[in-house]
């Protein structure tokens, strides 16, 4: 199957809406952060509005193990009891958010660290028990895992219009002040939808959608939703890339213009991908 040739013909521009950049915890905690921070700062100085969303699952798992707190996942989602939620607060809204803001500050940006209870930037409710086919027929309660019910668009737009760069940790909050753990990809998708983002950039250690997971050179520059579903059905796309694509398809259906899946970046790669979609990673389009 050949990727769509027409899907990446026009660049993403800030005039169409802000850029939303989601960083995996593996990126925030790596030497690649300095490169990415420099690119984000350059975009910000050029007047491009952006919102950064980040996770920290790998770091949270390591801290849980150090503290002797069992790590349990169901269908790739972290079961979150009160102790696990405390770990997420310490790691995601604490150390990683501060480290990320510090790197952006050093690069010349004006970051403002946020979490779901700031504003609240992310209103959420507890996710009800759901059946997960991989673990049996009975509904599974994931604990203090949330579903997003609202994004404080005014807060994020106010910061962006003032030249600040919002940096949002993947925690939500209910009206009663209860904090919830939320998957960072889910947060980034919802923020992109609510802000009418020009593009959503999912940055991790995977260089894009690959025809052969063992061969980085098999990166597919662009995919439509139909082409992506065909790759999943054929078995070419497996494991963690499947839920990433499924969530991306849902975001595209709700109005996000383009979603870019990117790996570790060299200086200038983020701007290059924004101006020439599919040149660095894989761009997903409707």
XYZ file of C-alpha atoms in Angstrom:
286
model
C 0.000 0.000 0.000
C 1.300 3.423 -0.875
C 0.768 6.348 1.476
C -1.518 9.114 0.274
C 0.382 11.548 -1.967
C -2.043 14.461 -1.563
C -2.413 14.346 2.203
C 0.727 16.330 3.040
C 0.621 18.926 0.288
C -0.093 21.951 2.512
C 1.945 22.938 5.575
C 0.513 23.302 9.038
C 0.321 26.984 9.923
C -0.201 28.695 13.237
C -2.984 30.845 11.725
C -5.165 27.740 11.537
C -4.889 27.188 15.287
C -2.180 26.343 17.809
C 0.104 23.363 17.595
C -0.353 20.720 20.287
C 2.804 18.753 21.057
C 2.543 15.624 23.167
C 5.784 14.340 24.674
C 6.149 10.831 26.005
C 7.897 10.426 29.337
C 10.791 8.725 27.577
C 11.427 11.984 25.700
C 11.134 14.258 28.747
C 13.652 12.126 30.614
C 16.229 11.870 27.823
C 19.027 13.993 26.287
C 16.678 14.563 23.315
C 14.731 17.020 25.485
C 17.257 19.823 24.954
C 16.896 19.563 21.169
C 13.128 19.536 21.342
C 13.045 22.415 23.822
C 15.180 24.483 21.457
C 12.789 23.804 18.573
C 9.747 24.669 20.692
C 11.362 27.875 21.882
C 12.205 28.858 18.298
C 8.610 28.264 17.181
C 7.328 30.279 20.127
C 9.667 33.195 19.373
C 8.460 33.140 15.779
C 4.908 33.686 16.999
C 3.627 30.129 16.651
C 1.181 29.364 19.438
C 1.577 25.940 21.001
C 0.492 23.804 23.945
C 2.715 21.028 25.289
C 1.167 17.930 26.876
C 3.356 15.319 28.558
C 3.133 11.958 30.232
C 5.567 10.025 32.377
C 4.438 6.420 32.543
C 7.907 4.847 32.497
C 9.174 7.091 35.297
C 6.032 6.466 37.349
C 6.494 2.710 36.981
C 10.100 2.924 38.164
C 9.117 4.967 41.230
C 6.283 2.568 42.069
C 8.727 -0.321 41.943
C 11.210 1.533 44.170
C 8.441 2.247 46.687
C 7.120 -1.315 46.576
C 3.770 -0.260 45.118
C 2.405 -2.932 42.742
C 2.094 -1.866 39.106
C -1.017 -3.228 37.441
C -2.157 -2.483 33.898
C -5.276 -3.518 32.034
C -5.311 -3.206 28.234
C -2.347 -0.838 28.427
C -3.982 1.399 31.059
C -2.586 1.878 34.552
C -4.899 0.769 37.351
C -4.743 3.760 39.697
C -5.398 3.431 43.412
C -4.691 6.244 45.901
C -0.998 5.333 46.275
C -0.501 5.093 42.517
C -2.184 8.459 42.050
C 0.253 9.986 44.549
C 3.102 8.612 42.429
C 1.591 10.149 39.290
C 1.305 13.512 41.048
C 4.933 13.369 42.187
C 6.331 12.217 38.853
C 4.132 13.815 36.197
C 2.880 17.043 37.775
C 6.041 17.304 39.868
C 9.514 16.343 38.654
C 8.828 15.922 34.935
C 6.730 19.067 34.594
C 9.400 21.099 36.397
C 12.239 19.545 34.380
C 10.422 20.161 31.113
C 9.652 23.779 31.998
C 13.274 24.303 33.076
C 14.561 22.958 29.746
C 12.168 25.221 27.826
C 13.181 28.207 29.938
C 16.860 27.529 29.245
C 16.076 27.383 25.519
C 14.435 30.812 25.607
C 10.735 29.956 25.865
C 8.290 31.247 28.500
C 6.777 28.013 29.858
C 3.937 27.833 32.368
C 3.564 24.447 34.082
C -0.007 23.247 34.538
C -1.910 20.171 35.640
C -5.570 19.273 35.381
C -6.529 20.992 38.619
C -5.027 24.303 37.400
C -8.089 26.258 36.352
C -9.131 23.395 36.050
C -7.341 23.018 32.746
C -8.804 19.510 32.430
C -12.186 18.787 33.974
C -12.732 15.066 34.456
C -14.940 12.417 36.013
C -14.090 8.923 37.167
C -14.157 6.407 34.344
C -16.887 3.815 34.969
C -15.994 0.108 34.976
C -15.722 -1.264 31.443
C -15.293 -4.663 29.860
C -11.844 -5.269 28.367
C -11.908 -8.317 26.132
C -8.243 -9.094 26.835
C -8.942 -9.763 30.525
C -12.344 -11.439 30.455
C -16.080 -10.744 30.298
C -16.463 -8.803 33.559
C -16.223 -4.993 33.804
C -12.884 -3.752 35.208
C -12.644 -0.762 37.527
C -9.420 1.131 36.773
C -9.705 3.129 39.990
C -8.833 6.825 39.886
C -8.611 6.993 36.113
C -10.586 9.817 34.561
C -12.470 10.703 31.410
C -12.154 14.310 30.239
C -15.375 16.351 30.382
C -13.931 19.752 29.527
C -10.819 21.750 28.641
C -10.284 25.296 29.922
C -9.821 26.769 26.468
C -9.881 30.321 27.819
C -6.936 29.687 30.131
C -4.807 28.055 27.424
C -5.644 30.740 24.863
C -4.960 33.520 27.387
C -1.495 32.130 28.070
C -0.781 31.604 24.374
C -1.881 35.101 23.407
C 0.484 36.498 26.036
C 3.464 34.696 24.547
C 3.556 31.947 27.156
C 3.884 28.245 26.415
C 1.441 26.108 28.467
C 2.980 22.815 29.618
C 0.199 20.475 30.720
C 0.692 17.311 32.796
C -1.729 14.451 32.147
C -3.896 14.745 35.259
C -7.534 15.853 35.395
C -9.724 17.064 38.232
C -13.378 16.801 39.193
C -15.528 19.627 40.533
C -15.035 18.156 44.019
C -11.254 18.457 43.695
C -10.640 14.753 43.106
C -7.621 14.300 40.845
C -7.606 11.623 38.141
C -4.898 9.910 36.121
C -5.486 10.283 32.365
C -3.514 8.834 29.459
C -1.352 11.568 27.911
C -2.355 10.694 24.335
C -6.003 11.064 25.373
C -5.262 14.468 26.922
C -3.383 15.676 23.841
C -6.153 14.532 21.508
C -8.850 16.287 23.533
C -6.843 19.510 23.869
C -6.213 19.503 20.109
C -9.926 19.012 19.414
C -11.050 21.739 21.821
C -8.485 24.287 20.595
C -9.025 23.588 16.893
C -5.348 22.728 16.583
C -3.586 23.143 13.264
C -1.653 19.996 14.069
C -1.121 17.476 16.832
C 2.436 16.167 17.195
C 2.927 12.899 19.104
C 6.634 12.706 19.956
C 8.053 9.498 21.424
C 10.950 7.181 20.584
C 9.132 5.727 17.537
C 10.026 7.492 14.250
C 6.543 7.113 12.778
C 4.302 4.353 11.468
C 6.567 1.614 10.113
C 5.786 -1.113 7.611
C 8.389 -3.227 9.437
C 8.839 -2.454 13.145
C 12.441 -3.706 12.938
C 13.331 -1.286 10.134
C 13.189 2.486 10.847
C 13.731 3.087 7.126
C 10.277 1.625 6.440
C 8.597 4.762 7.812
C 5.392 5.689 5.968
C 5.314 9.467 5.325
C 1.532 9.874 5.193
C -1.591 7.846 5.867
C -5.297 8.397 5.547
C -7.584 6.844 8.137
C -8.629 4.156 5.633
C -5.003 3.299 4.884
C -4.190 3.170 8.593
C -7.070 0.814 9.324
C -5.931 -1.431 6.485
C -2.432 -1.620 7.998
C -3.907 -2.631 11.348
C -6.123 -5.265 9.714
C -3.158 -6.692 7.794
C -1.097 -7.098 10.957
C 1.610 -4.692 9.766
C 0.819 -2.383 12.694
C 0.917 -4.044 16.105
C 1.177 -3.496 19.853
C 1.220 0.053 21.186
C 0.852 1.668 17.774
C -2.687 0.280 17.429
C -4.283 2.289 20.288
C -2.233 5.346 19.256
C -3.696 5.147 15.742
C -7.225 4.401 16.966
C -7.213 7.462 19.238
C -5.778 9.531 16.398
C -8.532 8.404 14.041
C -11.117 9.522 16.599
C -9.451 12.936 16.940
C -9.372 13.390 13.160
C -13.072 12.554 13.036
C -13.701 15.358 15.542
C -11.903 18.003 13.536
C -8.148 17.818 14.181
C -6.594 18.628 10.811
C -3.421 16.565 10.980
C -1.700 14.290 13.468
C 2.047 13.766 13.251
C 3.743 10.721 14.786
C 7.416 11.485 15.372
C 10.458 9.870 16.939
C 13.615 11.361 18.386
C 14.262 14.623 16.631
C 17.323 16.448 15.360
C 17.607 20.233 15.619
C 14.973 21.892 13.434
C 12.991 18.695 12.792
C 9.858 19.870 14.590
C 9.645 23.029 12.472
C 10.434 21.045 9.321
C 7.632 18.584 10.035
C 5.228 21.466 10.754
C 6.000 23.159 7.432
C 6.365 19.954 5.366
C 4.071 17.285 6.894
C 5.424 13.764 6.523
C 9.009 14.851 5.914
C 10.228 13.683 9.329
C 7.562 11.337 10.717
C 4.169 10.021 9.646
C 1.315 12.458 9.138
C -2.230 11.131 9.595
C -5.079 12.829 7.758
C -8.800 12.066 7.344
